[in-house]
Amino acid sequence: MPAIPLTLNVDWLSSPRGRSAPREGYDGTSDAEPLTRCRTRIQIVLPALGKVTATLVDGPRGFSFDLQCASQRGLRALRSLSEVWRGQVQHKLATEVAVMINRSDISAASR
């Protein structure tokens, strides 16, 4: 969306086998578990929600989403939709999905 600030960070996490980069040739479709996990963090300022930070971690038991919002209005909106959204994502990915929604620190959110 034009004129909406967005920050995206992707961190590769070491696997239990000590590898820290994606396995070459792994396309995500085989039954073999990939050797590397990742954490993706998106920070965006939305007109209706304010500043939202979403962190996705691809963990050994599935995905976890940590959503943080500075505004009380945004927090209520995210919480009201979280269970439906979690169910849809879990169904599409065919794996466990955990969703945590918290209020971010106001001072950190204003930076």
mmCIF file of N, CA and C in Angstrom:
data_model
loop_
_atom_site.group_PDB
_atom_site.id
_atom_site.type_symbol
_atom_site.label_atom_id
_atom_site.label_comp_id
_atom_site.label_asym_id
_atom_site.label_seq_id
_atom_site.Cartn_x
_atom_site.Cartn_y
_atom_site.Cartn_z
ATOM 1 N N MET A 1 0.838 -1.172 0.000
ATOM 2 C CA MET A 1 0.000 0.000 0.000
ATOM 3 C C MET A 1 0.889 1.243 0.000
ATOM 4 N N PRO A 2 0.667 2.140 -0.918
ATOM 5 C CA PRO A 2 1.487 3.344 -0.985
ATOM 6 C C PRO A 2 1.340 4.192 0.279
ATOM 7 N N ALA A 3 2.438 4.801 0.679
ATOM 8 C CA ALA A 3 2.489 5.749 1.795
ATOM 9 C C ALA A 3 2.249 5.113 3.168
ATOM 10 N N ILE A 4 2.274 3.805 3.277
ATOM 11 C CA ILE A 4 2.153 3.156 4.584
ATOM 12 C C ILE A 4 3.510 2.571 4.934
ATOM 13 N N PRO A 5 4.135 3.089 6.026
ATOM 14 C CA PRO A 5 5.466 2.596 6.406
ATOM 15 C C PRO A 5 5.434 1.114 6.785
ATOM 16 N N LEU A 6 6.409 0.368 6.309
ATOM 17 C CA LEU A 6 6.501 -1.060 6.576
ATOM 18 C C LEU A 6 7.962 -1.431 6.767
ATOM 19 N N THR A 7 8.228 -2.207 7.811
ATOM 20 C CA THR A 7 9.571 -2.743 8.037
ATOM 21 C C THR A 7 9.454 -4.255 8.072
ATOM 22 N N LEU A 8 10.322 -4.950 7.360
ATOM 23 C CA LEU A 8 10.316 -6.408 7.307
ATOM 24 C C LEU A 8 11.705 -6.923 7.639
ATOM 25 N N ASN A 9 11.786 -7.833 8.622
ATOM 26 C CA ASN A 9 13.046 -8.494 8.980
ATOM 27 C C ASN A 9 12.837 -9.991 8.939
ATOM 28 N N VAL A 10 13.789 -10.720 8.359
ATOM 29 C CA VAL A 10 13.763 -12.181 8.365
ATOM 30 C C VAL A 10 15.077 -12.658 8.963
ATOM 31 N N ASP A 11 14.978 -13.456 10.026
ATOM 32 C CA ASP A 11 16.155 -14.012 10.687
ATOM 33 C C ASP A 11 16.133 -15.523 10.537
ATOM 34 N N TRP A 12 17.233 -16.090 10.065
ATOM 35 C CA TRP A 12 17.353 -17.538 9.997
ATOM 36 C C TRP A 12 17.811 -18.028 11.361
ATOM 37 N N LEU A 13 17.111 -19.011 11.893
ATOM 38 C CA LEU A 13 17.430 -19.575 13.193
ATOM 39 C C LEU A 13 18.184 -20.884 12.994
ATOM 40 N N SER A 14 19.144 -21.159 13.832
ATOM 41 C CA SER A 14 19.908 -22.409 13.717
ATOM 42 C C SER A 14 19.010 -23.594 14.008
ATOM 43 N N SER A 15 19.231 -24.661 13.290
ATOM 44 C CA SER A 15 18.482 -25.893 13.526
ATOM 45 C C SER A 15 19.185 -26.710 14.603
ATOM 46 N N PRO A 16 18.516 -27.733 15.133
ATOM 47 C CA PRO A 16 19.171 -28.595 16.118
ATOM 48 C C PRO A 16 20.430 -29.248 15.586
ATOM 49 N N ARG A 17 20.549 -29.344 14.271
ATOM 50 C CA ARG A 17 21.725 -29.987 13.674
ATOM 51 C C ARG A 17 22.859 -29.001 13.450
ATOM 52 N N GLY A 18 22.661 -27.735 13.865
ATOM 53 C CA GLY A 18 23.729 -26.762 13.776
ATOM 54 C C GLY A 18 23.832 -26.031 12.458
ATOM 55 N N ARG A 19 22.928 -26.286 11.537
ATOM 56 C CA ARG A 19 22.970 -25.569 10.260
ATOM 57 C C ARG A 19 22.332 -24.202 10.448
ATOM 58 N N SER A 20 22.847 -23.182 9.833
ATOM 59 C CA SER A 20 22.270 -21.853 10.004
ATOM 60 C C SER A 20 21.846 -21.213 8.692
ATOM 61 N N ALA A 21 21.833 -21.963 7.632
ATOM 62 C CA ALA A 21 21.368 -21.445 6.350
ATOM 63 C C ALA A 21 20.426 -22.466 5.727
ATOM 64 N N PRO A 22 19.513 -22.023 4.859
ATOM 65 C CA PRO A 22 18.596 -22.980 4.246
ATOM 66 C C PRO A 22 19.351 -24.053 3.469
ATOM 67 N N ARG A 23 18.838 -25.259 3.542
ATOM 68 C CA ARG A 23 19.459 -26.354 2.801
ATOM 69 C C ARG A 23 19.252 -26.118 1.312
ATOM 70 N N GLU A 24 20.300 -26.178 0.559
ATOM 71 C CA GLU A 24 20.219 -25.944 -0.875
ATOM 72 C C GLU A 24 19.311 -26.988 -1.515
ATOM 73 N N GLY A 25 18.417 -26.528 -2.360
ATOM 74 C CA GLY A 25 17.532 -27.430 -3.075
ATOM 75 C C GLY A 25 16.260 -27.760 -2.332
ATOM 76 N N TYR A 26 16.118 -27.339 -1.074
ATOM 77 C CA TYR A 26 14.886 -27.641 -0.338
ATOM 78 C C TYR A 26 13.789 -26.702 -0.811
ATOM 79 N N ASP A 27 12.686 -27.279 -1.278
ATOM 80 C CA ASP A 27 11.605 -26.445 -1.803
ATOM 81 C C ASP A 27 10.390 -26.422 -0.887
ATOM 82 N N GLY A 28 10.477 -27.046 0.279
ATOM 83 C CA GLY A 28 9.377 -27.015 1.235
ATOM 84 C C GLY A 28 8.291 -28.034 0.975
ATOM 85 N N THR A 29 8.432 -28.875 -0.052
ATOM 86 C CA THR A 29 7.362 -29.805 -0.385
ATOM 87 C C THR A 29 7.650 -31.240 0.019
ATOM 88 N N SER A 30 8.879 -31.556 0.369
ATOM 89 C CA SER A 30 9.178 -32.950 0.718
ATOM 90 C C SER A 30 8.774 -33.240 2.152
ATOM 91 N N ASP A 31 8.687 -34.523 2.492
ATOM 92 C CA ASP A 31 8.344 -34.938 3.853
ATOM 93 C C ASP A 31 9.480 -34.683 4.826
ATOM 94 N N ALA A 32 10.687 -34.556 4.312
ATOM 95 C CA ALA A 32 11.838 -34.323 5.189
ATOM 96 C C ALA A 32 11.727 -32.930 5.799
ATOM 97 N N GLU A 33 11.998 -32.834 7.096
ATOM 98 C CA GLU A 33 11.930 -31.553 7.783
ATOM 99 C C GLU A 33 13.083 -30.664 7.341
ATOM 100 N N PRO A 34 12.800 -29.395 7.019
ATOM 101 C CA PRO A 34 13.900 -28.509 6.638
ATOM 102 C C PRO A 34 14.841 -28.326 7.817
ATOM 103 N N LEU A 35 16.102 -28.066 7.526
ATOM 104 C CA LEU A 35 17.102 -27.942 8.578
ATOM 105 C C LEU A 35 17.104 -26.570 9.222
ATOM 106 N N THR A 36 16.454 -25.610 8.633
ATOM 107 C CA THR A 36 16.503 -24.253 9.137
ATOM 108 C C THR A 36 15.099 -23.724 9.387
ATOM 109 N N ARG A 37 14.956 -23.006 10.463
ATOM 110 C CA ARG A 37 13.705 -22.325 10.797
ATOM 111 C C ARG A 37 13.935 -20.836 10.625
ATOM 112 N N CYS A 38 12.857 -20.077 10.528
ATOM 113 C CA CYS A 38 13.043 -18.635 10.411
ATOM 114 C C CYS A 38 12.053 -17.879 11.282
ATOM 115 N N ARG A 39 12.416 -16.636 11.574
ATOM 116 C CA ARG A 39 11.552 -15.715 12.303
ATOM 117 C C ARG A 39 11.402 -14.490 11.408
ATOM 118 N N THR A 40 10.153 -14.127 11.141
ATOM 119 C CA THR A 40 9.865 -12.979 10.305
ATOM 120 C C THR A 40 9.118 -11.948 11.132
ATOM 121 N N ARG A 41 9.580 -10.710 11.101
ATOM 122 C CA ARG A 41 8.938 -9.631 11.856
ATOM 123 C C ARG A 41 8.561 -8.515 10.892
ATOM 124 N N ILE A 42 7.285 -8.125 10.960
ATOM 125 C CA ILE A 42 6.767 -7.032 10.141
ATOM 126 C C ILE A 42 6.237 -5.952 11.074
ATOM 127 N N GLN A 43 6.648 -4.730 10.840
ATOM 128 C CA GLN A 43 6.106 -3.588 11.567
ATOM 129 C C GLN A 43 5.428 -2.693 10.537
ATOM 130 N N ILE A 44 4.173 -2.356 10.820
ATOM 131 C CA ILE A 44 3.399 -1.551 9.877
ATOM 132 C C ILE A 44 2.502 -0.603 10.672
ATOM 133 N N VAL A 45 2.258 0.555 10.112
ATOM 134 C CA VAL A 45 1.347 1.518 10.721
ATOM 135 C C VAL A 45 0.101 1.563 9.841
ATOM 136 N N LEU A 46 -1.025 1.141 10.419
ATOM 137 C CA LEU A 46 -2.278 1.083 9.677
ATOM 138 C C LEU A 46 -3.231 2.154 10.192
ATOM 139 N N PRO A 47 -4.003 2.765 9.313
ATOM 140 C CA PRO A 47 -4.900 3.844 9.742
ATOM 141 C C PRO A 47 -5.874 3.428 10.857
ATOM 142 N N ALA A 48 -6.447 2.254 10.776
ATOM 143 C CA ALA A 48 -7.449 1.843 11.759
ATOM 144 C C ALA A 48 -6.851 1.210 13.017
ATOM 145 N N LEU A 49 -5.645 0.643 12.926
ATOM 146 C CA LEU A 49 -5.069 -0.078 14.053
ATOM 147 C C LEU A 49 -3.888 0.623 14.704
ATOM 148 N N GLY A 50 -3.278 1.556 14.010
ATOM 149 C CA GLY A 50 -2.054 2.168 14.518
ATOM 150 C C GLY A 50 -0.868 1.277 14.190
ATOM 151 N N LYS A 51 0.193 1.380 15.006
ATOM 152 C CA LYS A 51 1.393 0.583 14.757
ATOM 153 C C LYS A 51 1.174 -0.856 15.229
ATOM 154 N N VAL A 52 1.412 -1.802 14.335
ATOM 155 C CA VAL A 52 1.265 -3.229 14.615
ATOM 156 C C VAL A 52 2.591 -3.911 14.299
ATOM 157 N N THR A 53 3.032 -4.758 15.219
ATOM 158 C CA THR A 53 4.211 -5.591 14.980
ATOM 159 C C THR A 53 3.745 -7.036 14.969
ATOM 160 N N ALA A 54 4.009 -7.729 13.888
ATOM 161 C CA ALA A 54 3.645 -9.139 13.757
ATOM 162 C C ALA A 54 4.922 -9.954 13.618
ATOM 163 N N THR A 55 5.084 -10.935 14.495
ATOM 164 C CA THR A 55 6.254 -11.813 14.443
ATOM 165 C C THR A 55 5.774 -13.227 14.182
ATOM 166 N N LEU A 56 6.297 -13.834 13.143
ATOM 167 C CA LEU A 56 5.981 -15.214 12.772
ATOM 168 C C LEU A 56 7.228 -16.055 12.998
ATOM 169 N N VAL A 57 7.078 -17.146 13.759
ATOM 170 C CA VAL A 57 8.195 -18.067 13.966
ATOM 171 C C VAL A 57 7.780 -19.431 13.440
ATOM 172 N N ASP A 58 8.590 -19.976 12.550
ATOM 173 C CA ASP A 58 8.415 -21.327 12.028
ATOM 174 C C ASP A 58 9.154 -22.244 12.990
ATOM 175 N N GLY A 59 8.432 -22.838 13.929
ATOM 176 C CA GLY A 59 9.052 -23.671 14.960
ATOM 177 C C GLY A 59 8.875 -25.149 14.701
ATOM 178 N N PRO A 60 9.469 -25.990 15.535
ATOM 179 C CA PRO A 60 9.422 -27.431 15.330
ATOM 180 C C PRO A 60 8.020 -28.020 15.473
ATOM 181 N N ARG A 61 7.123 -27.327 16.149
ATOM 182 C CA ARG A 61 5.759 -27.847 16.340
ATOM 183 C C ARG A 61 4.727 -27.079 15.538
ATOM 184 N N GLY A 62 5.173 -26.239 14.637
ATOM 185 C CA GLY A 62 4.246 -25.453 13.838
ATOM 186 C C GLY A 62 4.639 -23.995 13.836
ATOM 187 N N PHE A 63 3.671 -23.148 13.560
ATOM 188 C CA PHE A 63 3.915 -21.717 13.469
ATOM 189 C C PHE A 63 3.357 -21.007 14.689
ATOM 190 N N SER A 64 4.036 -19.948 15.087
ATOM 191 C CA SER A 64 3.471 -19.083 16.124
ATOM 192 C C SER A 64 3.498 -17.649 15.621
ATOM 193 N N PHE A 65 2.411 -16.949 15.886
ATOM 194 C CA PHE A 65 2.272 -15.555 15.523
ATOM 195 C C PHE A 65 2.133 -14.748 16.799
ATOM 196 N N ASP A 66 2.945 -13.735 16.930
ATOM 197 C CA ASP A 66 2.859 -12.819 18.053
ATOM 198 C C ASP A 66 2.519 -11.457 17.478
ATOM 199 N N LEU A 67 1.325 -10.980 17.766
ATOM 200 C CA LEU A 67 0.870 -9.693 17.256
ATOM 201 C C LEU A 67 0.863 -8.693 18.400
ATOM 202 N N GLN A 68 1.475 -7.548 18.184
ATOM 203 C CA GLN A 68 1.490 -6.493 19.192
ATOM 204 C C GLN A 68 0.942 -5.223 18.573
ATOM 205 N N CYS A 69 0.106 -4.547 19.346
ATOM 206 C CA CYS A 69 -0.533 -3.333 18.868
ATOM 207 C C CYS A 69 -0.525 -2.309 19.993
ATOM 208 N N ALA A 70 -0.216 -1.070 19.671
ATOM 209 C CA ALA A 70 -0.131 -0.024 20.689
ATOM 210 C C ALA A 70 -1.496 0.526 21.076
ATOM 211 N N SER A 71 -2.430 0.548 20.144
ATOM 212 C CA SER A 71 -3.730 1.160 20.442
ATOM 213 C C SER A 71 -4.702 0.139 21.021
ATOM 214 N N GLN A 72 -5.510 0.594 21.945
ATOM 215 C CA GLN A 72 -6.529 -0.267 22.558
ATOM 216 C C GLN A 72 -7.554 -0.693 21.512
ATOM 217 N N ARG A 73 -7.914 0.209 20.614
ATOM 218 C CA ARG A 73 -8.869 -0.102 19.542
ATOM 219 C C ARG A 73 -8.323 -1.210 18.638
ATOM 220 N N GLY A 74 -7.054 -1.076 18.250
ATOM 221 C CA GLY A 74 -6.428 -2.095 17.413
ATOM 222 C C GLY A 74 -6.329 -3.429 18.106
ATOM 223 N N LEU A 75 -6.023 -3.394 19.392
ATOM 224 C CA LEU A 75 -5.927 -4.621 20.185
ATOM 225 C C LEU A 75 -7.262 -5.359 20.211
ATOM 226 N N ARG A 76 -8.346 -4.627 20.429
ATOM 227 C CA ARG A 76 -9.682 -5.249 20.437
ATOM 228 C C ARG A 76 -10.008 -5.859 19.077
ATOM 229 N N ALA A 77 -9.676 -5.131 18.014
ATOM 230 C CA ALA A 77 -9.963 -5.639 16.663
ATOM 231 C C ALA A 77 -9.186 -6.921 16.379
ATOM 232 N N LEU A 78 -7.907 -6.946 16.727
ATOM 233 C CA LEU A 78 -7.087 -8.138 16.498
ATOM 234 C C LEU A 78 -7.600 -9.322 17.318
ATOM 235 N N ARG A 79 -7.944 -9.072 18.566
ATOM 236 C CA ARG A 79 -8.440 -10.161 19.432
ATOM 237 C C ARG A 79 -9.773 -10.711 18.945
ATOM 238 N N SER A 80 -10.635 -9.844 18.428
ATOM 239 C CA SER A 80 -11.950 -10.315 17.988
ATOM 240 C C SER A 80 -11.857 -11.251 16.783
ATOM 241 N N LEU A 81 -10.818 -11.108 15.986
ATOM 242 C CA LEU A 81 -10.671 -11.933 14.781
ATOM 243 C C LEU A 81 -9.640 -13.049 14.917
ATOM 244 N N SER A 82 -8.912 -13.084 16.028
ATOM 245 C CA SER A 82 -7.750 -13.973 16.129
ATOM 246 C C SER A 82 -8.098 -15.456 16.026
ATOM 247 N N GLU A 83 -9.166 -15.893 16.647
ATOM 248 C CA GLU A 83 -9.471 -17.335 16.637
ATOM 249 C C GLU A 83 -9.911 -17.805 15.255
ATOM 250 N N VAL A 84 -10.703 -17.006 14.569
ATOM 251 C CA VAL A 84 -11.127 -17.357 13.209
ATOM 252 C C VAL A 84 -9.912 -17.391 12.293
ATOM 253 N N TRP A 85 -9.070 -16.361 12.400
ATOM 254 C CA TRP A 85 -7.877 -16.280 11.575
ATOM 255 C C TRP A 85 -6.934 -17.450 11.859
ATOM 256 N N ARG A 86 -6.719 -17.788 13.148
ATOM 257 C CA ARG A 86 -5.854 -18.911 13.521
ATOM 258 C C ARG A 86 -6.365 -20.206 12.895
ATOM 259 N N GLY A 87 -7.666 -20.437 12.968
ATOM 260 C CA GLY A 87 -8.246 -21.645 12.390
ATOM 261 C C GLY A 87 -8.057 -21.727 10.890
ATOM 262 N N GLN A 88 -8.219 -20.603 10.208
ATOM 263 C CA GLN A 88 -8.042 -20.581 8.756
ATOM 264 C C GLN A 88 -6.590 -20.863 8.365
ATOM 265 N N VAL A 89 -5.659 -20.221 9.066
ATOM 266 C CA VAL A 89 -4.239 -20.433 8.765
ATOM 267 C C VAL A 89 -3.840 -21.868 9.080
ATOM 268 N N GLN A 90 -4.303 -22.387 10.217
ATOM 269 C CA GLN A 90 -3.971 -23.761 10.603
ATOM 270 C C GLN A 90 -4.504 -24.751 9.576
ATOM 271 N N HIS A 91 -5.702 -24.514 9.080
ATOM 272 C CA HIS A 91 -6.280 -25.397 8.070
ATOM 273 C C HIS A 91 -5.468 -25.341 6.767
ATOM 274 N N LYS A 92 -5.101 -24.143 6.338
ATOM 275 C CA LYS A 92 -4.342 -23.992 5.086
ATOM 276 C C LYS A 92 -2.946 -24.602 5.181
ATOM 277 N N LEU A 93 -2.282 -24.432 6.328
ATOM 278 C CA LEU A 93 -0.911 -24.921 6.481
ATOM 279 C C LEU A 93 -0.840 -26.366 6.955
ATOM 280 N N ALA A 94 -1.962 -26.900 7.428
ATOM 281 C CA ALA A 94 -2.029 -28.273 7.946
ATOM 282 C C ALA A 94 -0.978 -28.518 9.031
ATOM 283 N N THR A 95 -0.845 -27.550 9.934
ATOM 284 C CA THR A 95 0.067 -27.671 11.059
ATOM 285 C C THR A 95 -0.471 -26.835 12.208
ATOM 286 N N GLU A 96 0.076 -27.023 13.373
ATOM 287 C CA GLU A 96 -0.347 -26.243 14.531
ATOM 288 C C GLU A 96 0.007 -24.776 14.352
ATOM 289 N N VAL A 97 -0.890 -23.910 14.789
ATOM 290 C CA VAL A 97 -0.661 -22.472 14.723
ATOM 291 C C VAL A 97 -1.077 -21.866 16.059
ATOM 292 N N ALA A 98 -0.180 -21.134 16.669
ATOM 293 C CA ALA A 98 -0.489 -20.434 17.916
ATOM 294 C C ALA A 98 -0.500 -18.939 17.626
ATOM 295 N N VAL A 99 -1.474 -18.233 18.213
ATOM 296 C CA VAL A 99 -1.572 -16.795 18.027
ATOM 297 C C VAL A 99 -1.601 -16.129 19.396
ATOM 298 N N MET A 100 -0.689 -15.186 19.611
ATOM 299 C CA MET A 100 -0.657 -14.398 20.837
ATOM 300 C C MET A 100 -0.839 -12.940 20.450
ATOM 301 N N ILE A 101 -1.727 -12.254 21.169
ATOM 302 C CA ILE A 101 -1.971 -10.842 20.882
ATOM 303 C C ILE A 101 -1.744 -10.065 22.167
ATOM 304 N N ASN A 102 -0.859 -9.073 22.098
ATOM 305 C CA ASN A 102 -0.485 -8.286 23.271
ATOM 306 C C ASN A 102 -0.454 -6.815 22.929
ATOM 307 N N ARG A 103 -0.564 -6.023 23.968
ATOM 308 C CA ARG A 103 -0.404 -4.580 23.785
ATOM 309 C C ARG A 103 1.071 -4.259 23.838
ATOM 310 N N SER A 104 1.539 -3.529 22.835
ATOM 311 C CA SER A 104 2.949 -3.162 22.825
ATOM 312 C C SER A 104 3.152 -1.961 23.742
ATOM 313 N N ASP A 105 4.388 -1.786 24.146
ATOM 314 C CA ASP A 105 4.767 -0.654 24.974
ATOM 315 C C ASP A 105 4.535 0.632 24.183
ATOM 316 N N ILE A 106 3.776 1.548 24.760
ATOM 317 C CA ILE A 106 3.433 2.793 24.062
ATOM 318 C C ILE A 106 4.686 3.557 23.654
ATOM 319 N N SER A 107 5.675 3.648 24.536
ATOM 320 C CA SER A 107 6.883 4.406 24.202
ATOM 321 C C SER A 107 7.640 3.761 23.048
ATOM 322 N N ALA A 108 7.683 2.420 23.020
ATOM 323 C CA ALA A 108 8.357 1.724 21.918
ATOM 324 C C ALA A 108 7.551 1.851 20.635
ATOM 325 N N ALA A 109 6.234 1.885 20.772
ATOM 326 C CA ALA A 109 5.381 1.940 19.589
ATOM 327 C C ALA A 109 5.436 3.290 18.889
ATOM 328 N N SER A 110 5.819 4.316 19.608
ATOM 329 C CA SER A 110 5.838 5.633 18.985
ATOM 330 C C SER A 110 7.135 5.912 18.229
ATOM 331 N N ARG A 111 8.114 5.016 18.303
ATOM 332 C CA ARG A 111 9.389 5.213 17.589
ATOM 333 C C ARG A 111 9.257 4.917 16.137
#
